[in-house]
CSV table of C-alpha atoms in Angstrom, one decimal:
chain,number,residue,atom,x,y,z
E,4,MET,CA,117.5,79.6,112.5
E,5,THR,CA,121.2,79.4,112.5
E,6,GLU,CA,123.4,82.0,110.9
E,7,PRO,CA,124.4,80.9,107.5
E,8,GLY,CA,127.9,79.3,107.4
E,9,SER,CA,128.6,79.9,111.0
E,10,ASN,CA,128.5,78.2,114.4
E,11,ARG,CA,128.6,81.4,116.4
E,12,THR,CA,126.4,81.6,119.4
E,13,PRO,CA,123.7,84.1,118.7
E,14,GLU,CA,123.7,87.2,120.8
E,15,THR,CA,120.6,88.3,122.6
E,16,GLY,CA,121.5,91.3,124.7
E,17,ALA,CA,119.7,94.6,124.3
E,18,PHE,CA,121.3,97.2,122.0
E,19,PHE,CA,123.0,100.3,123.3
E,20,GLN,CA,120.6,103.2,123.2
E,21,ARG,CA,121.0,105.5,120.2
E,22,ASP,CA,122.8,108.8,120.8
E,23,ARG,CA,120.3,111.1,119.1
E,24,GLN,CA,122.5,114.1,119.7
E,25,TRP,CA,125.0,112.5,117.4
E,26,HIS,CA,122.5,111.5,114.7
E,27,PRO,CA,120.8,114.4,112.8
E,28,PRO,CA,117.5,115.4,114.5
E,29,ALA,CA,114.3,114.9,112.6
E,30,PHE,CA,113.7,118.7,112.2
E,31,THR,CA,116.6,120.4,110.3
E,32,PRO,CA,115.0,123.4,108.5
E,33,GLY,CA,118.0,124.0,106.3
E,34,TYR,CA,117.0,120.8,104.6
E,35,LYS,CA,113.5,121.9,103.6
E,36,SER,CA,111.8,118.6,103.1
E,37,SER,CA,112.4,117.8,106.8
E,38,VAL,CA,110.1,120.6,107.9
E,39,LEU,CA,106.8,118.8,107.2
E,40,ARG,CA,108.2,115.3,107.5
E,41,SER,CA,109.6,115.5,111.1
E,42,PRO,CA,107.6,114.4,114.1
E,43,GLN,CA,107.0,117.2,116.6
E,44,LYS,CA,106.2,115.1,119.6
E,45,ALA,CA,108.8,113.2,121.7
E,46,LEU,CA,109.7,109.7,120.8
E,47,VAL,CA,108.4,107.1,123.3
E,48,ALA,CA,111.4,105.2,124.7
E,49,PHE,CA,111.6,101.6,126.0
E,50,ASP,CA,114.3,99.0,126.4
E,51,ASN,CA,114.4,96.5,123.5
E,52,THR,CA,111.9,93.6,123.4
E,53,LEU,CA,112.3,90.5,121.2
E,54,SER,CA,110.7,92.5,118.4
E,55,GLU,CA,113.7,94.8,118.3
E,56,LEU,CA,116.4,92.3,119.3
E,57,THR,CA,115.6,90.0,116.4
E,58,GLY,CA,115.9,90.8,112.7
E,59,PRO,CA,116.1,89.2,109.3
E,60,VAL,CA,119.4,87.6,108.2
E,61,PHE,CA,120.2,87.2,104.5
E,62,GLY,CA,122.7,84.5,103.5
E,63,HIS,CA,125.5,84.8,101.0
E,64,ALA,CA,123.3,82.8,98.6
E,65,LEU,CA,121.2,86.0,98.0
E,66,VAL,CA,124.1,87.8,96.3
E,67,GLY,CA,124.7,87.2,92.6
E,68,GLU,CA,128.1,87.3,91.0
E,69,LEU,CA,127.8,90.9,89.7
E,70,ASP,CA,125.8,92.3,92.6
E,71,ASN,CA,128.9,94.1,93.9
E,72,ASP,CA,130.1,95.3,90.6
E,73,LEU,CA,128.2,98.4,89.5
E,74,ILE,CA,130.6,98.9,86.6
E,75,HIS,CA,129.2,95.7,85.0
E,76,ASN,CA,125.9,94.7,86.6
E,77,PHE,CA,123.8,96.9,84.3
E,78,ALA,CA,126.2,97.1,81.3
E,79,ARG,CA,125.8,95.5,77.9
E,80,PRO,CA,128.0,92.5,77.3
E,81,GLY,CA,131.6,93.6,76.8
E,82,GLU,CA,130.9,97.2,77.9
E,83,SER,CA,131.2,99.0,81.2
E,84,ALA,CA,130.1,102.2,82.9
E,85,ILE,CA,131.8,105.5,82.2
E,86,GLY,CA,133.6,107.4,85.0
E,87,GLU,CA,136.3,107.3,87.6
E,88,ARG,CA,136.7,103.6,88.4
E,89,ILE,CA,136.9,103.0,92.2
E,90,ILE,CA,136.7,100.2,94.7
E,91,VAL,CA,134.8,101.0,97.9
E,92,HIS,CA,135.6,98.7,100.8
E,93,GLY,CA,135.5,98.6,104.6
E,94,ARG,CA,134.1,96.8,107.5
E,95,VAL,CA,130.8,96.8,109.3
E,96,LEU,CA,131.6,97.0,113.0
E,97,ASP,CA,129.4,97.4,116.1
E,98,GLU,CA,130.0,100.0,118.9
E,99,ARG,CA,132.2,97.5,120.7
E,100,GLY,CA,134.5,97.4,117.8
E,101,LYS,CA,133.5,93.8,116.8
E,102,GLY,CA,133.1,93.0,113.1
E,103,VAL,CA,129.5,92.2,112.2
E,104,PRO,CA,129.5,89.2,109.9
E,105,GLY,CA,126.7,88.0,107.6
E,106,VAL,CA,124.8,91.3,107.2
E,107,LEU,CA,123.3,92.7,104.1
E,108,LEU,CA,124.6,96.0,102.7
E,109,GLU,CA,122.8,97.7,99.8
E,110,PHE,CA,124.1,100.8,98.0
E,111,TRP,CA,122.8,103.1,95.3
E,112,GLN,CA,124.2,106.2,93.6
E,113,ALA,CA,124.1,108.6,90.7
E,114,ASN,CA,126.3,108.1,87.6
E,115,ALA,CA,129.6,109.9,87.0
E,116,GLY,CA,127.6,113.0,85.8
E,117,GLY,CA,125.4,113.2,88.8
E,118,ARG,CA,122.3,111.7,87.1
E,119,TYR,CA,120.1,109.0,88.7
E,120,ARG,CA,118.4,106.3,86.8
E,121,HIS,CA,115.0,107.2,88.2
E,122,LYS,CA,112.0,108.8,86.4
E,123,LYS,CA,111.7,111.5,89.0
E,124,ASP,CA,115.3,112.7,88.3
E,125,GLY,CA,115.0,115.4,85.6
E,126,TYR,CA,118.6,116.7,85.7
E,127,LEU,CA,119.9,117.5,82.3
E,128,ALA,CA,123.1,115.4,82.7
E,129,PRO,CA,122.6,112.3,80.6
E,130,LEU,CA,122.1,108.7,81.7
E,131,ASP,CA,124.9,106.3,81.1
E,132,PRO,CA,123.3,103.3,79.2
E,133,ASN,CA,125.8,101.0,81.0
E,134,PHE,CA,125.1,102.2,84.5
E,135,GLY,CA,122.1,101.2,86.7
E,136,GLY,CA,123.4,102.5,90.1
E,137,CYS,CA,122.5,99.7,92.6
E,138,GLY,CA,124.5,97.0,94.2
E,139,ARG,CA,124.6,94.8,97.3
E,140,ALA,CA,127.0,92.6,99.4
E,141,VAL,CA,126.9,90.4,102.5
E,142,THR,CA,129.7,90.9,105.0
E,143,SER,CA,132.4,88.3,105.5
E,144,GLU,CA,133.3,86.6,108.8
E,145,ASP,CA,135.2,89.7,110.0
E,146,GLY,CA,132.5,92.1,108.8
E,147,GLY,CA,134.3,93.1,105.6
E,148,TYR,CA,132.7,94.1,102.3
E,149,ALA,CA,133.8,95.5,99.0
E,150,PHE,CA,132.3,96.7,95.7
E,151,ARG,CA,133.4,98.1,92.4
E,152,THR,CA,131.8,101.2,90.9
E,153,VAL,CA,132.4,104.6,89.3
E,154,ARG,CA,132.7,107.7,91.4
E,155,PRO,CA,129.3,109.5,91.4
E,156,GLY,CA,129.1,113.1,90.3
E,157,PRO,CA,127.7,116.0,92.4
E,158,TYR,CA,124.2,117.2,91.4
E,159,PRO,CA,122.0,120.2,91.9
E,160,TRP,CA,118.7,119.8,93.9
E,161,PRO,CA,115.7,122.0,94.5
E,162,ASN,CA,116.4,123.1,98.1
E,163,GLY,CA,118.1,126.5,98.2
E,164,PRO,CA,118.4,128.3,94.9
E,165,ASN,CA,121.9,126.9,94.3
E,166,ASP,CA,122.3,123.8,96.4
E,167,TRP,CA,124.5,120.9,95.2
E,168,ARG,CA,124.9,117.5,96.8
E,169,PRO,CA,128.4,116.4,97.4
E,170,ALA,CA,129.4,113.2,95.6
E,171,HIS,CA,127.9,110.5,97.7
E,172,ILE,CA,126.9,106.8,97.8
E,173,HIS,CA,123.8,105.8,99.8
E,174,PHE,CA,124.2,102.8,102.1
E,175,SER,CA,121.4,100.7,103.7
E,176,VAL,CA,122.7,98.3,106.4
E,177,PHE,CA,121.0,95.5,108.3
E,178,GLY,CA,122.5,94.2,111.5
E,179,HIS,CA,121.3,91.2,113.4
E,180,GLY,CA,118.4,93.0,115.1
E,181,PHE,CA,115.7,95.2,113.5
E,182,ALA,CA,116.8,98.0,115.9
E,183,GLN,CA,120.1,98.2,114.2
E,184,ARG,CA,118.6,99.1,110.8
E,185,LEU,CA,120.4,102.1,109.3
E,186,ILE,CA,120.5,104.1,106.2
E,187,THR,CA,123.3,106.6,105.7
E,188,GLN,CA,125.5,108.3,103.0
E,189,MET,CA,129.2,108.0,102.3
E,190,TYR,CA,131.1,111.1,101.1
E,191,PHE,CA,134.5,111.4,99.6
E,192,GLU,CA,137.6,112.7,101.3
E,193,GLY,CA,138.5,116.3,100.3
E,194,ASP,CA,135.1,117.2,98.6
E,195,PRO,CA,134.5,120.9,99.4
E,196,LEU,CA,130.8,120.5,98.8
E,197,ILE,CA,130.5,118.4,102.0
E,198,TRP,CA,130.7,121.4,104.3
E,199,ARG,CA,128.1,123.4,102.3
E,200,CYS,CA,125.4,120.7,102.2
E,201,PRO,CA,122.2,121.1,104.3
E,202,ILE,CA,121.7,117.4,104.5
E,203,VAL,CA,125.2,116.8,105.9
E,204,GLY,CA,124.7,119.9,108.0
E,205,GLY,CA,121.8,118.3,109.8
E,206,ILE,CA,124.5,116.6,111.8
E,207,SER,CA,125.7,119.1,114.3
E,208,ASN,CA,128.9,117.3,115.5
E,209,LYS,CA,132.0,117.7,113.2
E,210,ALA,CA,133.4,114.3,114.2
E,211,ALA,CA,130.1,112.7,113.3
E,212,ILE,CA,130.3,114.2,109.8
E,213,GLU,CA,133.8,113.0,109.5
E,214,ALA,CA,132.7,109.5,110.3
E,215,LEU,CA,130.8,109.5,107.0
E,216,ILE,CA,133.8,110.6,104.8
E,217,ALA,CA,135.6,107.7,103.1
E,218,ALA,CA,139.4,108.1,103.0
E,219,LEU,CA,141.3,107.6,99.8
E,220,ASP,CA,143.1,104.3,100.2
E,221,MET,CA,146.1,104.0,97.8
E,222,GLN,CA,147.1,100.7,99.4
E,223,SER,CA,143.9,99.1,98.1
E,224,ALA,CA,144.0,100.7,94.7
E,225,ILE,CA,144.6,98.4,91.7
E,226,PRO,CA,147.4,100.0,89.6
E,227,MET,CA,146.3,100.9,86.1
E,228,ASP,CA,142.7,99.9,87.0
E,229,ALA,CA,140.9,101.5,89.9
E,230,LEU,CA,141.4,103.9,92.9
E,231,ALA,CA,140.0,102.8,96.3
E,232,TYR,CA,138.2,104.4,99.2
E,233,LYS,CA,137.8,102.9,102.6
E,234,PHE,CA,134.5,103.3,104.5
E,235,ASP,CA,133.8,101.6,107.8
E,236,ILE,CA,130.2,101.5,109.1
E,237,VAL,CA,129.4,101.2,112.8
E,238,LEU,CA,126.1,99.7,114.0
E,239,ARG,CA,124.6,99.8,117.5
E,240,GLY,CA,126.5,97.5,120.0
E,241,ARG,CA,124.8,95.0,122.3
E,242,ARG,CA,124.9,94.7,126.1
E,243,SER,CA,126.6,91.5,127.2
E,244,THR,CA,125.0,89.3,129.8
E,245,LEU,CA,126.3,90.7,133.1
E,246,PHE,CA,123.6,90.6,135.7
E,247,GLU,CA,120.4,90.4,133.8
E,248,ASN,CA,118.4,87.3,134.0
E,249,GLY,CA,115.0,88.0,132.5
E,250,PRO,CA,113.0,85.2,130.8
E,251,GLU,CA,115.1,85.7,127.7
E,252,ARG,CA,118.4,85.6,129.7
E,253,ASN,CA,119.3,89.1,128.4
P,19,MET,CA,140.6,111.6,133.9
P,20,ALA,CA,139.2,108.0,133.9
P,21,GLN,CA,140.0,105.2,131.6
P,22,SER,CA,138.5,105.4,128.1
P,23,LEU,CA,135.4,103.2,127.6
P,24,ASP,CA,136.9,102.5,124.2
P,25,ARG,CA,133.7,102.3,122.3
P,26,LEU,CA,132.9,103.4,118.8
P,27,LYS,CA,130.1,105.7,117.9
P,28,GLU,CA,127.3,104.5,115.6
P,29,SER,CA,127.5,105.8,112.1
P,30,PRO,CA,125.2,108.8,111.9
P,31,SER,CA,122.0,108.4,109.8
P,32,GLN,CA,121.3,110.3,106.7
P,33,THR,CA,118.1,110.6,104.7
P,34,ALA,CA,117.3,107.8,102.2
P,35,GLY,CA,116.5,110.6,99.7
P,36,PRO,CA,113.9,110.6,96.9
P,37,TYR,CA,115.7,107.8,94.9
P,38,VAL,CA,115.8,105.2,97.6
P,39,HIS,CA,114.0,102.8,95.1
P,40,ILE,CA,117.2,102.5,93.0
P,41,GLY,CA,118.9,100.7,95.8
P,42,LEU,CA,116.1,99.0,97.6
P,43,THR,CA,113.4,98.3,95.0
P,44,PRO,CA,115.2,98.7,91.7
P,45,ASN,CA,112.6,96.6,89.7
P,46,PHE,CA,109.9,98.9,91.0
P,47,CYS,CA,111.6,101.9,89.5
P,48,GLY,CA,112.4,100.3,86.2
P,49,ILE,CA,115.9,99.1,86.8
P,50,GLY,CA,115.5,95.5,85.5
P,51,GLY,CA,118.0,92.8,85.1
P,52,VAL,CA,120.2,93.5,88.1
P,53,TYR,CA,118.2,91.5,90.7
P,54,GLN,CA,115.6,88.8,89.9
P,55,SER,CA,113.0,90.5,92.1
P,56,ASP,CA,112.9,93.2,94.7
P,57,LEU,CA,113.9,91.9,98.1
P,58,GLY,CA,111.0,91.7,100.6
P,59,SER,CA,108.3,92.1,97.9
P,60,THR,CA,106.7,88.7,98.7
P,61,MET,CA,106.2,87.5,102.2
P,62,VAL,CA,104.1,84.4,102.1
P,63,ASN,CA,103.9,81.2,100.0
P,64,ASP,CA,101.3,78.4,99.9
P,65,GLN,CA,103.0,76.7,102.9
P,66,THR,CA,103.1,79.6,105.2
P,67,LYS,CA,101.1,79.0,108.4
P,68,GLY,CA,98.6,81.5,109.6
P,69,GLU,CA,95.7,83.9,108.7
P,70,ARG,CA,96.4,85.8,105.4
P,71,ILE,CA,96.0,89.5,105.8
P,72,GLU,CA,96.7,92.6,103.8
P,73,LEU,CA,98.1,95.8,105.2
P,74,ARG,CA,97.2,99.0,103.5
P,75,ILE,CA,99.5,101.7,104.7
P,76,ARG,CA,99.9,105.4,103.9
P,77,VAL,CA,102.5,107.9,105.3
P,78,LEU,CA,101.2,111.5,105.6
P,79,ASP,CA,103.1,114.7,106.1
P,80,GLY,CA,102.3,117.7,108.3
P,81,THR,CA,99.7,118.9,105.8
P,82,GLY,CA,98.0,115.5,105.5
P,83,THR,CA,99.5,114.9,102.0
P,84,PRO,CA,100.5,111.2,101.4
P,85,LEU,CA,104.2,110.7,100.7
P,86,LYS,CA,104.7,109.2,97.3
P,87,ASP,CA,108.4,108.6,97.8
P,88,ALA,CA,108.5,106.7,101.1
P,89,LEU,CA,109.7,103.2,101.8
P,90,VAL,CA,108.3,101.0,104.5
P,91,GLU,CA,109.8,97.8,106.0
P,92,ILE,CA,108.0,95.5,108.4
P,93,TRP,CA,109.3,92.9,110.8
P,94,GLN,CA,107.0,90.5,112.6
P,95,ALA,CA,106.7,87.1,114.3
P,96,ASP,CA,105.1,84.1,112.6
P,97,ALA,CA,101.6,82.7,113.4
P,98,ASP,CA,103.0,81.1,116.6
P,99,GLY,CA,104.8,84.3,117.8
P,100,LEU,CA,108.3,83.1,116.8
P,101,TYR,CA,110.8,85.3,115.0
P,102,ASN,CA,112.8,83.9,112.1
P,103,SER,CA,116.1,85.2,113.5
P,104,PRO,CA,119.3,83.8,115.0
P,105,SER,CA,118.5,85.7,118.2
P,106,GLU,CA,115.2,83.8,118.6
P,107,LEU,CA,116.0,81.1,121.3
P,108,ARG,CA,112.5,79.9,122.0
P,109,GLY,CA,112.1,77.6,119.1
P,110,ALA,CA,112.3,77.4,115.3
P,111,ALA,CA,110.1,79.8,113.4
P,112,ASP,CA,108.0,78.8,110.4
P,113,PRO,CA,110.6,78.1,107.7
P,114,ASP,CA,108.1,79.4,105.1
P,115,PHE,CA,108.0,82.8,106.7
P,116,LEU,CA,110.9,85.2,106.8
P,117,GLY,CA,108.9,87.7,108.7
P,118,TRP,CA,110.3,90.7,106.9
P,119,GLY,CA,108.9,92.7,104.1
P,120,ARG,CA,109.7,95.9,102.2
P,121,GLN,CA,107.4,98.0,100.0
P,122,PRO,CA,107.6,101.5,98.5
P,123,THR,CA,104.5,103.8,98.6
P,124,ASP,CA,102.9,104.0,95.2
P,125,MET,CA,104.2,106.9,93.2
P,126,GLU,CA,100.7,108.1,92.3
P,127,THR,CA,98.5,107.2,95.2
P,128,GLY,CA,100.9,106.9,98.1
P,129,VAL,CA,99.5,103.6,99.1
P,130,CYS,CA,101.8,100.8,100.3
P,131,LEU,CA,100.5,97.2,100.4
P,132,PHE,CA,101.8,94.2,102.3
P,133,ARG,CA,100.4,90.7,101.9
P,134,THR,CA,101.4,88.8,105.1
P,135,ILE,CA,99.9,86.8,108.0
P,136,LYS,CA,98.6,87.9,111.3
P,137,PRO,CA,101.4,87.5,113.9
P,138,GLY,CA,101.1,85.5,117.1
P,139,ARG,CA,101.9,87.0,120.5
P,140,VAL,CA,105.5,87.5,121.6
P,141,PRO,CA,106.6,87.8,125.3
P,142,PHE,CA,107.7,91.1,126.7
P,143,ARG,CA,111.0,91.2,128.6
P,144,ASP,CA,109.3,90.0,131.9
P,145,GLY,CA,107.4,87.2,130.1
P,146,ARG,CA,104.0,88.9,129.9
P,147,PRO,CA,102.6,88.5,126.4
P,148,MET,CA,102.6,91.6,124.1
P,149,ALA,CA,99.6,92.1,121.9
P,150,PRO,CA,100.0,90.9,118.3
P,151,HIS,CA,101.9,93.6,116.5
P,152,ILE,CA,104.1,94.4,113.5
P,153,SER,CA,107.2,96.6,113.8
P,154,LEU,CA,107.6,99.3,111.1
P,155,TRP,CA,110.5,101.3,109.9
P,156,ILE,CA,109.9,104.2,107.6
P,157,VAL,CA,112.4,106.1,105.5
P,158,ALA,CA,112.0,108.8,102.9
P,159,ARG,CA,113.2,112.1,101.5
P,160,GLY,CA,113.0,114.6,104.4
P,161,ILE,CA,113.3,111.9,107.1
P,162,ASN,CA,116.8,112.2,108.5
P,163,ILE,CA,116.7,109.0,110.6
P,164,GLY,CA,114.4,106.1,110.1
P,165,LEU,CA,111.2,106.2,112.1
P,166,ASN,CA,110.1,103.2,114.2
P,167,THR,CA,106.6,102.5,115.1
P,168,ARG,CA,104.3,99.5,115.6
P,169,LEU,CA,101.0,98.4,114.0
P,170,TYR,CA,98.5,96.8,116.4
P,171,PHE,CA,95.1,95.3,115.4
P,172,ALA,CA,91.7,96.8,116.1
P,173,ASP,CA,90.2,93.4,116.6
P,174,GLU,CA,92.5,92.5,119.5
P,175,ASP,CA,91.0,94.8,122.1
P,176,LYS,CA,91.7,92.6,125.0
P,177,ALA,CA,95.3,91.9,124.1
P,178,ASN,CA,95.9,95.6,123.3
P,179,ALA,CA,94.5,96.6,126.7
P,180,GLU,CA,97.2,94.5,128.5
P,181,ASP,CA,100.1,95.3,126.1
P,182,PRO,CA,103.2,96.6,128.0
P,183,ILE,CA,104.4,98.9,125.2
P,184,LEU,CA,101.0,100.5,124.6
P,185,ALA,CA,100.8,100.9,128.4
P,186,ARG,CA,104.0,103.0,128.2
P,187,ILE,CA,102.2,105.8,126.3
P,188,GLU,CA,101.5,108.5,128.8
P,189,HIS,CA,99.0,110.4,126.7
P,190,ARG,CA,96.3,107.7,126.2
P,191,VAL,CA,94.7,109.8,123.5
P,192,ARG,CA,97.7,108.9,121.3
P,193,VAL,CA,97.3,105.1,121.6
P,194,PRO,CA,94.7,104.8,118.8
P,195,THR,CA,97.4,106.1,116.4
P,196,LEU,CA,99.0,102.6,116.6
P,197,ILE,CA,95.8,100.6,115.9
P,198,ALA,CA,95.0,99.5,112.4
P,199,GLU,CA,91.3,99.3,111.4
P,200,ARG,CA,90.0,96.1,110.0
P,201,GLN,CA,88.1,96.1,106.6
P,202,GLY,CA,87.6,92.5,105.6
P,203,ASP,CA,91.0,90.9,105.4
P,204,THR,CA,92.7,94.2,105.1
P,205,TYR,CA,94.0,96.4,107.9
P,206,VAL,CA,94.2,100.1,107.1
P,207,PHE,CA,96.9,102.1,108.8
P,208,ASP,CA,97.7,105.8,108.3
P,209,ILE,CA,101.0,107.0,109.7
P,210,HIS,CA,100.9,110.8,110.4
P,211,LEU,CA,104.4,112.1,110.6
P,212,GLN,CA,103.3,115.4,112.2
P,213,GLY,CA,100.5,117.4,113.7
P,214,GLU,CA,97.4,116.7,115.7
P,215,LYS,CA,97.0,113.0,114.7
P,216,GLU,CA,100.8,112.4,114.9
P,217,THR,CA,101.6,108.7,115.2
P,218,VAL,CA,103.6,107.5,118.2
P,219,PHE,CA,107.2,106.8,117.2
P,220,PHE,CA,109.5,104.9,119.3
P,221,ASP,CA,113.1,105.1,120.5
P,222,SER,CA,114.1,101.5,121.4
């Protein structure tokens, strides 16, 4: 299978190991749901096989015209979602700093009042009839992506007696190998709730938390229309072929 | 001081949360009209080569309660053991089989169903064949970083016995946690996140 719209040579090197001190660990008791949902035994490690090196690739053909416009993709004709209009953009890079082209990004979020369109969300803030809350994009040749949305509101959740999630957008990212699969959350520069959140606080390294905070990007704002935030995502890098010559020429 | 290696750090993972369906299976949670269908919901068509099977998967927490808000993705080779991926250099995979699927666990029963085909054998790094297997990735509320495991098949005893990854598992008593039981054309697989029957999860 060739990569859609590209004549790049596919890479087959193993992925750099994950730094699991940098990621949140499985067991973070301040985030109560993790207590019964975290494995207690050690992970079994092995170098990537073909099963981890390969992964599904989705072409640009998957993405519909409004898929990256959350202001309009659920709205009635002529109407749009209510809230602070923003553009979120950035690049998907790997740990070597290379742009990762042709990968699928999916995002989801609450509306401007912090309410999700989901039957399990019983928060009293109302739904916006013109806002669904999902979108997707496939990265360009240099790894770039962009979407239009409204800034989500913070919302309370049943963890501690008075816990509130900071405003955030969930991101799901594919790379070129199944071992690169990642789900994370984007936060907004300057939000004081970030540093009080037990889900964020599962990450112990301050620099790692800052890597999830999108910067206000006035250069990309559209005057009289929308503000902009820039959010880069980094996936695992691959080893290059130095002195390995296994059957798969890794 | 030495030179900087000049590498970036991977973006830290965060939980998918309880409303993961909004983004990844919007039609399943009642958000219609944005995407035609949920990505990964159908894996096979009439032309797909191979033996049709069904996977019946549950994800259980430390008390044995099934998760009703988890999401499972699977990745597997085609019937000939080829992956439908640009990094697959051994030949062209079945064009009627992407090899990837995604299903939420049912909001009432916690059961997650995949209709797929039984994968062929894929070589390990040194060329030895691995036993037929399906790679799984599990996310949910309370799971801070996606969990990786593999599903092997109970009716592949001989292949399983020589599988290089299963051989890595020091505590042999844990190997059966990766073997799905066969019931007709269905393979049943319970993933225990925690406790005595805890499933083996991988770091690879």
